[in-house]
Short mmCIF file of C-alpha atoms in Angstrom, two decimals:
data_model
loop_
_atom_site.label_atom_id
_atom_site.label_comp_id
_atom_site.label_asym_id
_atom_site.label_seq_id
_atom_site.Cartn_x
_atom_site.Cartn_y
_atom_site.Cartn_z
CA MET A 1 -90.60 92.94 -20.61
CA MET A 2 -93.37 90.52 -19.72
CA LYS A 3 -96.91 91.89 -19.80
CA THR A 4 -97.93 93.11 -16.37
CA GLU A 5 -101.38 91.54 -16.34
CA ARG A 6 -100.07 88.11 -17.36
CA ALA A 7 -97.38 88.27 -14.69
CA LEU A 8 -99.91 89.25 -12.04
CA GLN A 9 -102.21 86.42 -13.07
CA GLN A 10 -99.45 83.84 -12.64
CA VAL A 11 -98.27 85.24 -9.31
CA LEU A 12 -101.84 85.35 -7.98
CA GLU A 13 -102.59 81.81 -9.14
CA TRP A 14 -99.52 80.57 -7.31
CA GLY A 15 -99.97 82.78 -4.25
CA HIS A 16 -103.54 81.84 -3.52
CA SER A 17 -102.36 78.35 -2.66
CA LEU A 18 -100.79 79.98 0.43
CA THR A 19 -103.02 80.60 3.43
CA GLY A 20 -103.34 84.33 4.07
CA PHE A 21 -101.86 85.41 0.73
CA ALA A 22 -103.26 88.80 -0.35
CA ASP A 23 -103.51 90.65 -3.65
CA GLU A 24 -101.12 93.25 -2.23
CA HIS A 25 -98.33 90.70 -2.03
CA ALA A 26 -98.60 90.04 -5.76
CA VAL A 27 -98.93 93.73 -6.66
CA GLU A 28 -95.84 94.76 -4.71
CA ALA A 29 -93.84 91.80 -6.00
CA VAL A 30 -94.56 92.62 -9.64
CA ARG A 31 -94.11 96.35 -9.08
CA GLY A 32 -90.79 95.96 -7.26
CA GLY A 33 -89.58 93.21 -9.57
CA GLN A 34 -90.31 95.30 -12.64
CA TYR A 35 -88.40 98.23 -11.18
CA ILE A 36 -85.29 96.12 -10.54
CA LEU A 37 -85.37 94.24 -13.85
CA GLN A 38 -85.89 97.42 -15.86
CA ARG A 39 -82.89 99.06 -14.23
CA ILE A 40 -80.55 96.15 -14.99
CA HIS A 41 -82.03 95.01 -18.31
CA PRO A 42 -79.19 96.37 -20.51
CA SER A 43 -76.60 94.63 -18.31
CA LEU A 44 -78.57 91.38 -18.34
CA ARG A 45 -78.46 91.47 -22.13
CA GLU A 46 -74.67 91.63 -21.92
CA THR A 47 -74.43 88.68 -19.55
CA SER A 48 -76.84 86.59 -21.61
CA ALA A 49 -74.09 85.92 -24.15
CA ARG A 50 -72.19 84.10 -21.41
CA THR A 51 -75.08 82.48 -19.56
CA GLY A 52 -77.66 81.90 -22.27
CA ARG A 53 -80.28 83.32 -19.87
CA ASP A 54 -82.66 85.66 -21.71
CA PRO A 55 -83.58 88.74 -19.60
CA GLN A 56 -87.08 88.51 -21.12
CA ASP A 57 -87.60 84.82 -20.33
CA GLU A 58 -91.05 84.76 -18.75
CA THR A 59 -90.37 81.61 -16.75
CA LEU A 60 -87.43 83.30 -15.02
CA ILE A 61 -89.33 86.56 -14.52
CA VAL A 62 -92.34 84.85 -12.93
CA ALA A 63 -90.10 82.82 -10.62
CA PHE A 64 -88.43 86.07 -9.49
CA TYR A 65 -91.78 87.79 -8.87
CA ARG A 66 -93.04 84.79 -6.89
CA GLU A 67 -89.97 84.82 -4.65
CA LEU A 68 -90.57 88.53 -3.93
CA ALA A 69 -94.22 87.83 -3.18
CA LEU A 70 -93.15 85.07 -0.80
CA LEU A 71 -90.96 87.54 1.10
CA PHE A 72 -93.84 90.03 1.43
CA TRP A 73 -96.15 87.23 2.60
CA LEU A 74 -93.66 85.99 5.20
CA ASP A 75 -93.23 89.54 6.48
CA ASP A 76 -96.98 89.90 6.99
CA CYS A 77 -97.28 86.45 8.52
CA ASN A 78 -94.94 87.71 11.25
CA ASP A 79 -96.36 91.23 11.57
CA LEU A 80 -100.05 90.55 11.12
CA GLY A 81 -100.48 86.98 12.29
CA LEU A 82 -101.90 85.76 8.98
CA VAL A 83 -101.29 82.17 10.07
CA ALA A 84 -101.00 80.44 13.43
CA PRO A 85 -97.53 80.44 15.04
CA GLU A 86 -97.15 76.68 14.71
CA GLN A 87 -98.06 76.91 11.01
CA LEU A 88 -95.54 79.67 10.43
CA ALA A 89 -92.82 77.67 12.19
CA ALA A 90 -93.49 74.67 9.94
CA VAL A 91 -93.50 76.85 6.81
CA GLU A 92 -90.23 78.55 7.73
CA GLN A 93 -88.52 75.24 8.40
CA ALA A 94 -89.73 73.79 5.09
CA LEU A 95 -88.63 76.87 3.11
CA GLY A 96 -85.23 76.96 4.77
CA GLN A 97 -84.61 73.27 4.02
CA GLY A 98 -86.17 73.26 0.54
CA GLU A 99 -88.67 70.60 1.58
CA PRO A 100 -92.48 70.41 1.23
CA CYS A 101 -94.46 71.72 4.17
CA ALA A 102 -96.27 68.94 6.01
CA LEU A 103 -99.30 71.16 6.73
CA PRO A 104 -102.09 71.75 4.20
CA GLY A 105 -102.62 75.26 2.81
CA PHE A 106 -98.98 75.98 1.97
CA GLU A 107 -98.40 73.95 -1.19
CA GLY A 108 -97.08 77.01 -3.01
CA CYS A 109 -93.91 76.97 -0.91
CA ALA A 110 -92.82 73.59 -2.25
CA VAL A 111 -93.81 74.56 -5.81
CA LEU A 112 -91.64 77.66 -5.70
CA ARG A 113 -88.64 75.94 -4.13
CA ALA A 114 -88.80 73.10 -6.65
CA SER A 115 -88.96 75.55 -9.58
CA LEU A 116 -86.00 77.58 -8.27
CA ALA A 117 -83.96 74.43 -7.73
CA ALA A 118 -84.64 73.37 -11.31
CA LEU A 119 -83.90 76.82 -12.74
CA ALA A 120 -80.70 77.48 -10.79
CA TYR A 121 -77.83 78.41 -13.11
CA ASP A 122 -75.41 77.67 -10.27
CA ARG A 123 -76.45 75.21 -7.56
CA ARG A 124 -74.40 77.19 -5.04
CA ASP A 125 -76.88 80.04 -5.39
CA TYR A 126 -79.77 77.75 -4.52
CA ALA A 127 -77.98 76.55 -1.37
CA GLN A 128 -77.26 80.18 -0.46
CA LEU A 129 -80.90 81.15 -1.07
CA LEU A 130 -82.02 78.54 1.45
CA ASP A 131 -79.50 79.93 3.95
CA ASP A 132 -80.65 83.51 3.29
CA THR A 133 -84.25 82.40 3.81
CA ARG A 134 -83.38 80.92 7.18
CA SER A 135 -81.62 84.16 8.16
CA TYR A 136 -84.57 86.26 6.96
CA CYS A 137 -87.13 84.24 8.91
CA ALA A 138 -84.96 84.26 12.05
CA ALA A 139 -84.52 88.04 11.80
CA LEU A 140 -88.28 88.57 11.41
CA ARG A 141 -88.95 86.46 14.50
CA ALA A 142 -86.26 88.20 16.53
CA GLY A 143 -87.45 91.67 15.56
CA ARG A 144 -91.02 90.87 16.43
CA ALA A 145 -90.04 89.33 19.76
CA GLN A 146 -87.91 92.26 20.89
CA ALA A 147 -90.58 94.79 19.88
CA ALA A 148 -93.14 92.99 22.06
CA GLY A 149 -90.79 92.20 24.95
CA PRO A 150 -89.87 94.21 28.04
CA GLU A 151 -86.26 94.81 26.96
CA ARG A 152 -85.33 96.85 23.92
CA TRP A 153 -82.36 96.32 21.67
CA SER A 154 -79.65 98.92 21.31
CA TYR A 155 -79.49 100.69 17.95
CA ALA A 156 -76.46 98.55 16.98
CA GLU A 157 -78.33 95.33 17.75
CA TYR A 158 -81.38 96.50 15.83
CA LEU A 159 -79.36 97.41 12.71
CA TYR A 160 -77.43 94.14 12.87
CA ASN A 161 -80.73 92.24 12.79
CA GLY A 162 -82.17 94.61 10.19
CA ILE A 163 -79.48 93.69 7.68
CA ASP A 164 -81.16 90.26 7.45
CA SER A 165 -84.77 91.36 7.93
CA ILE A 166 -84.69 93.72 4.92
CA ALA A 167 -84.29 90.62 2.66
CA TYR A 168 -82.03 92.32 0.09
CA ALA A 169 -79.66 89.34 0.26
CA ASN A 170 -82.57 87.07 -0.74
CA VAL A 171 -83.50 89.33 -3.66
CA LEU A 172 -79.94 89.57 -4.99
CA CYS A 173 -79.32 85.85 -4.56
CA CYS A 174 -82.52 84.99 -6.43
CA LEU A 175 -81.48 87.24 -9.33
CA SER A 176 -78.08 85.53 -9.42
CA LEU A 177 -79.68 82.10 -9.31
CA LEU A 178 -81.99 82.84 -12.23
CA TRP A 179 -79.70 84.87 -14.52
CA GLY A 180 -76.26 83.49 -13.64
CA LEU A 181 -74.77 86.56 -11.92
CA ASP A 182 -72.02 84.51 -10.19
CA MET A 183 -72.86 85.76 -6.71
CA ALA A 184 -71.48 82.62 -5.10
CA THR A 185 -68.01 83.40 -6.47
CA LEU A 186 -68.26 87.11 -5.65
CA ARG A 187 -69.09 86.36 -2.02
CA ALA A 188 -65.50 85.16 -1.60
CA ARG A 189 -64.32 88.75 -2.11
CA PRO A 190 -64.27 90.83 1.11
CA ALA A 191 -65.19 93.98 -0.83
CA PHE A 192 -68.34 92.34 -2.19
CA ARG A 193 -69.37 91.15 1.26
CA GLN A 194 -68.89 94.71 2.49
CA VAL A 195 -71.07 96.04 -0.34
CA LEU A 196 -73.74 93.50 0.55
CA ARG A 197 -73.74 94.55 4.22
CA LEU A 198 -73.81 98.25 3.32
CA ILE A 199 -76.68 98.01 0.82
CA CYS A 200 -78.70 95.95 3.32
CA ALA A 201 -78.09 98.54 6.06
CA ILE A 202 -79.04 101.33 3.65
CA GLY A 203 -82.22 99.46 2.75
CA ARG A 204 -83.15 99.00 6.40
CA LEU A 205 -82.61 102.70 7.22
CA GLN A 206 -84.52 103.84 4.14
CA ASN A 207 -87.40 101.53 4.96
CA ASP A 208 -87.62 102.69 8.58
CA LEU A 209 -87.37 106.39 7.75
CA HIS A 210 -90.03 106.11 5.05
CA GLY A 211 -92.40 104.01 7.17
CA CYS A 212 -91.90 105.71 10.55
CA ASP A 213 -95.19 107.63 10.62
CA LYS A 214 -97.14 104.67 9.29
CA ASP A 215 -95.56 102.32 11.85
CA LYS A 216 -96.42 104.76 14.63
CA SER A 217 -100.06 104.90 13.55
CA ALA A 218 -100.16 101.09 13.42
CA GLY A 219 -98.67 100.77 16.89
CA GLU A 220 -95.59 98.92 15.59
CA ALA A 221 -92.28 99.27 17.46
CA ASP A 222 -89.97 97.34 15.10
CA ASN A 223 -88.54 100.50 13.55
CA ALA A 224 -85.21 102.22 14.23
CA ALA A 225 -86.77 105.66 14.69
CA ILE A 226 -89.43 104.39 17.10
CA LEU A 227 -86.89 102.32 19.05
CA LEU A 228 -84.59 105.33 19.49
CA LEU A 229 -87.45 107.61 20.54
CA GLN A 230 -88.50 105.10 23.18
CA ARG A 231 -84.98 105.03 24.60
CA TYR A 232 -84.14 108.72 24.11
CA PRO A 233 -87.35 110.80 23.88
CA ALA A 234 -85.52 114.09 23.28
CA MET A 235 -83.27 112.73 20.55
CA PRO A 236 -83.60 114.20 17.00
CA VAL A 237 -83.91 110.72 15.57
CA VAL A 238 -84.77 111.64 11.98
CA GLU A 239 -81.67 113.82 11.66
CA PHE A 240 -79.56 111.10 13.28
CA LEU A 241 -80.87 108.36 10.98
CA ASN A 242 -80.46 110.56 7.90
CA ASP A 243 -76.84 111.12 8.90
CA GLU A 244 -76.41 107.37 9.39
CA LEU A 245 -77.93 106.76 5.96
CA ALA A 246 -75.64 109.36 4.40
CA GLY A 247 -72.59 107.76 6.01
CA HIS A 248 -73.47 104.26 4.84
CA THR A 249 -74.12 105.63 1.35
CA ARG A 250 -70.74 107.37 1.21
CA MET A 251 -69.01 104.17 2.31
CA LEU A 252 -70.90 102.22 -0.38
CA HIS A 253 -69.89 104.72 -3.06
CA ARG A 254 -66.24 104.49 -2.01
CA VAL A 255 -66.17 100.69 -2.20
CA MET A 256 -67.99 100.67 -5.54
CA ALA A 257 -65.51 103.24 -6.90
CA GLU A 258 -62.48 101.23 -5.73
CA GLU A 259 -63.70 97.79 -6.85
CA ARG A 260 -64.85 96.60 -10.24
CA PHE A 261 -67.66 94.08 -10.14
CA PRO A 262 -68.95 92.36 -13.30
CA ALA A 263 -72.23 93.34 -14.91
CA PRO A 264 -74.91 93.84 -13.79
CA TRP A 265 -73.75 94.41 -10.20
CA GLY A 266 -72.99 98.12 -10.57
CA PRO A 267 -76.43 99.09 -11.91
CA LEU A 268 -78.09 96.56 -9.58
CA ILE A 269 -76.55 98.01 -6.41
CA LYS A 270 -77.41 101.54 -7.58
CA ALA A 271 -80.99 100.47 -8.25
CA MET A 272 -81.31 99.02 -4.76
CA ALA A 273 -79.83 102.20 -3.24
CA ALA A 274 -82.38 104.35 -5.13
CA ILE A 275 -85.40 102.37 -3.98
CA ARG A 276 -86.58 105.02 -1.51
CA ALA A 277 -87.15 107.60 -4.25
CA GLN A 278 -87.94 105.35 -7.20
CA TYR A 279 -90.06 102.68 -5.48
CA TYR A 280 -91.34 103.74 -2.07
CA GLN A 281 -92.31 107.24 -3.18
CA THR A 282 -94.50 105.89 -5.98
CA SER A 283 -96.30 103.29 -3.89
CA THR A 284 -100.07 103.11 -4.19
CA GLY A 285 -100.51 101.01 -1.07
CA ARG A 286 -97.99 99.16 1.07
CA TYR A 287 -95.31 101.88 1.17
CA ARG A 288 -97.62 104.84 0.87
CA SER A 289 -96.87 107.32 3.64
CA ASP A 290 -99.41 110.11 3.15
CA ALA A 291 -102.77 110.48 4.90
CA ALA A 292 -104.43 107.92 2.65
CA GLY A 293 -101.64 105.47 3.33
CA LYS A 294 -102.02 105.92 7.08
CA ALA A 295 -105.71 105.29 6.75
CA SER A 296 -105.05 102.00 5.00
CA VAL A 297 -102.69 100.44 7.54
CA ARG A 298 -102.41 96.71 6.89
CA ARG A 299 -104.53 94.59 9.20
CA PRO A 300 -105.00 90.84 9.27
CA GLU A 301 -108.25 89.63 7.76
CA HIS A 302 -110.22 87.20 9.87
CA THR A 303 -113.07 84.88 9.03
CA GLY A 304 -113.55 83.51 12.48
CA GLY A 305 -111.35 82.16 15.20
CA SER A 306 -108.70 80.78 12.87
CA GLY A 307 -107.73 84.10 11.32
CA VAL A 308 -107.50 82.40 7.90
CA ARG A 309 -109.01 83.89 4.78
CA PRO A 310 -110.92 81.67 2.37
CA LEU A 311 -109.35 81.21 -1.04
CA PRO A 312 -110.92 83.54 -3.62
CA SER A 313 -113.06 82.24 -6.44
CA VAL A 314 -111.93 82.31 -10.08
CA ARG A 315 -114.09 85.38 -10.70
CA SER A 316 -112.63 87.23 -7.71
CA ARG A 317 -109.14 86.36 -8.90
CA ARG A 318 -109.91 87.93 -12.28
CA ASN A 319 -111.19 91.01 -10.51
CA ALA A 320 -108.01 91.05 -8.43
CA VAL A 321 -105.86 90.97 -11.57
CA ALA A 322 -107.82 93.91 -13.02
CA ARG A 323 -107.54 95.85 -9.76
CA CYS A 324 -103.81 95.09 -9.49
CA GLY A 325 -103.36 96.22 -13.08
CA ARG A 326 -104.99 99.56 -12.29
CA LEU A 327 -102.71 100.03 -9.29
CA LEU A 328 -99.64 99.27 -11.39
CA SER A 329 -100.85 101.73 -14.05
CA LEU A 330 -101.06 104.41 -11.38
CA TRP A 331 -97.55 103.54 -10.27
CA ARG A 332 -96.17 103.81 -13.80
CA SER A 333 -97.90 107.17 -14.21
CA ALA A 334 -96.40 108.43 -10.98
CA ARG A 335 -92.98 107.06 -11.82
CA THR A 336 -92.72 109.12 -15.02
CA THR A 337 -92.53 112.25 -12.89
CA LEU A 338 -89.56 110.81 -11.00
CA ARG A 339 -87.20 109.89 -13.77
CA HIS A 340 -85.16 113.05 -13.18
CA PHE A 341 -85.62 112.89 -9.41
CA ASP A 342 -82.74 111.47 -7.44
CA ALA A 343 -80.61 110.91 -10.57
CA GLY A 344 -80.62 107.12 -10.21
CA GLU A 345 -77.20 106.54 -11.77
CA GLN A 346 -75.63 108.83 -9.17
CA GLY A 347 -77.18 107.04 -6.22
CA PRO A 348 -79.68 108.52 -3.78
CA SER A 349 -79.49 112.17 -2.82
CA ILE A 350 -78.83 112.05 0.91
CA PRO A 351 -78.70 115.40 2.70
CA SER A 352 -75.99 115.98 5.25
CA SER A 353 -76.86 117.33 8.66
CA SER A 354 -75.84 120.83 7.56
CA SER A 355 -77.99 120.68 4.42
CA ALA A 356 -80.89 119.39 6.51
CA VAL A 357 -80.62 122.47 8.74
CA ALA A 358 -80.51 124.73 5.68
CA ARG A 359 -83.56 123.01 4.25
CA ARG A 360 -85.51 123.53 7.46
CA ARG A 361 -84.73 127.25 7.27
CA ARG A 362 -86.20 127.56 3.81
CA SER A 363 -89.65 126.08 3.70
CA ARG A 364 -90.00 126.41 -0.09
CA PRO A 365 -87.64 125.75 -3.01
CA PRO A 366 -86.39 128.63 -5.17
CA GLN A 367 -88.85 130.07 -7.70
CA LEU A 368 -88.02 128.70 -11.14
CA ARG A 369 -89.35 129.45 -14.58
CA GLY A 370 -89.98 126.49 -16.83
CA LEU A 371 -92.68 124.26 -18.23
CA HIS A 372 -95.15 122.64 -15.88
CA HIS A 373 -95.70 119.02 -16.81
CA GLN A 374 -99.46 118.99 -16.11
CA GLY A 375 -99.13 116.54 -13.23
CA GLU A 376 -101.61 118.24 -10.92
CA ALA A 377 -102.93 114.90 -9.66
CA LEU A 378 -99.45 114.25 -8.29
CA GLY A 379 -99.03 117.69 -6.71
CA SER A 380 -97.37 116.23 -3.62
CA ILE A 381 -94.41 115.32 -5.83
CA SER A 382 -92.20 118.27 -6.55
CA CYS A 383 -92.21 118.39 -10.33
CA ALA A 384 -88.86 116.68 -10.71
CA GLU A 385 -89.68 116.19 -14.39
CA CYS A 386 -89.87 119.94 -14.90
CA ALA A 387 -86.33 120.21 -13.62
CA GLY A 388 -85.27 117.95 -16.46
CA PHE A 389 -86.09 120.62 -19.07
CA GLU A 390 -82.72 122.30 -18.53
CA GLY A 391 -83.00 124.45 -21.63
CA LEU A 392 -86.21 126.08 -20.38
CA LEU A 393 -84.94 127.13 -16.98
CA ASP A 394 -83.46 130.50 -16.15
CA GLN A 395 -81.66 129.05 -13.13
CA PRO A 396 -79.66 125.84 -12.50
CA VAL A 397 -81.56 122.59 -12.05
CA TYR A 398 -82.38 121.92 -8.40
CA ARG A 399 -82.94 118.60 -6.67
CA PHE A 400 -86.34 118.82 -5.06
CA GLU A 401 -87.33 116.98 -1.91
CA PRO A 402 -90.63 115.01 -1.99
CA GLY A 403 -93.53 116.91 -0.50
CA TRP A 404 -92.71 120.31 -1.99
CA LYS A 405 -95.38 121.84 -4.20
CA CYS A 406 -94.53 122.74 -7.77
CA LEU A 407 -93.45 126.36 -8.11
CA ILE A 408 -92.45 126.17 -11.76
CA THR A 409 -94.44 128.62 -13.89
CA PRO A 410 -95.20 127.93 -17.57
CA ILE A 411 -93.50 129.74 -20.45
CA PRO A 412 -96.35 130.43 -22.92
CA GLY A 413 -95.87 128.52 -26.15
CA ALA A 414 -92.59 126.89 -25.10
CA LEU A 415 -93.98 123.38 -25.51
CA PRO A 416 -97.48 122.09 -26.27
CA ASP A 417 -99.66 121.06 -23.35
CA ARG A 418 -99.35 117.30 -22.95
CA ARG A 419 -103.08 117.00 -22.61
CA GLU A 420 -103.45 118.81 -25.97
CA ARG A 421 -105.56 121.56 -24.56
CA SER A 422 -104.62 124.93 -23.17
CA PRO A 423 -104.94 125.36 -19.43
CA SER A 424 -107.61 127.77 -18.31
CA PRO A 425 -106.54 131.18 -16.97
CA ALA A 426 -107.85 130.12 -13.57
CA GLY A 427 -105.71 127.00 -13.71
CA GLN A 428 -102.65 129.05 -14.61
CA ALA A 429 -103.33 131.41 -11.76
CA SER A 430 -103.69 128.58 -9.29
CA GLN A 431 -100.39 127.05 -10.50
CA SER A 432 -98.47 130.29 -10.19
CA THR A 433 -99.69 130.87 -6.67
CA ARG A 434 -98.96 127.37 -5.33
#
């Protein structure tokens, strides 16, 4: 896989030709892109014999990361007003038509579209990407308008719009365009179109459930949970949305079990369905939902009446790359504790309404005996890695929910301490009493 720092450097260099582009857009693009590409890498190696597209081709990887960064930037342009409305309208029209933007400060849009057009394995994917971009931009505008207007959408209307505003269709189409995944042909199959709608709905529900508290603190209303609470204040919206998510996930699993799609679509759809646990839960910024995340709610940066940030200097860009690299290192460290959590190949673990009630009745998971993985800095994550040491547990492996403290106690001498030093008696006592 391409070196993280080099990828960040190239995304930042491209992105800073866009007015309002932030380091966060590059960080999240590389972080999310790496997650997806790592999950489908073995399948991409299989398809490369047919397509000749190397899964480690840095030109393709950077183009994919830049498209993801563009989606994050467009989202914030709508939510945070990074650019003036007339500028955003011109940018969206240019991106949707694959033409250069007539306004200065947005040259990166034309650069990216030209590179994707040249790299397209199948020209049908490029035409579809332009169409998906138009749908994405229209959905962002519609969602923002209804959240600020006097009339609220119904839940059905919100979810219908959310299927486009989550941008999963853009992500999947870009992957197909770059690595020859034949999405244009697959779209002719009703089952594939159903899978696409289901995974987009799942993504929208996961995103809204994960970001509900953060959206509330930011005063945003474009969220399914917030919309339902405004219409039905006494409604148990979290339980309802979790049930909706579970239902969509079951339908997705049934279609995937009945249909056979060529590589890498099986692993790719599973990776997208597992994003809540494997991507959102390890976020160091944008998708962080704890107290620190709430304190760092995204706000537009202004330098005067225009609301436009000055382009950073070369030195500040280097500092940004170093800072982004540190954030990605933190993410990789956190992600190692999640490789047994949510069992990615089995899809996300979605509790039913009955299991949710049972979980509310027990505030703590069962006491287990095993090896603690010395992840105290990540104590808010429930030691999913410990549960992977099946041979060291006296009880069956449990699926933990995020937010539970580790209750796994160490077996002396079972395995060496990963930090190559024995924990102090006080540290052991504090672990056993968590």
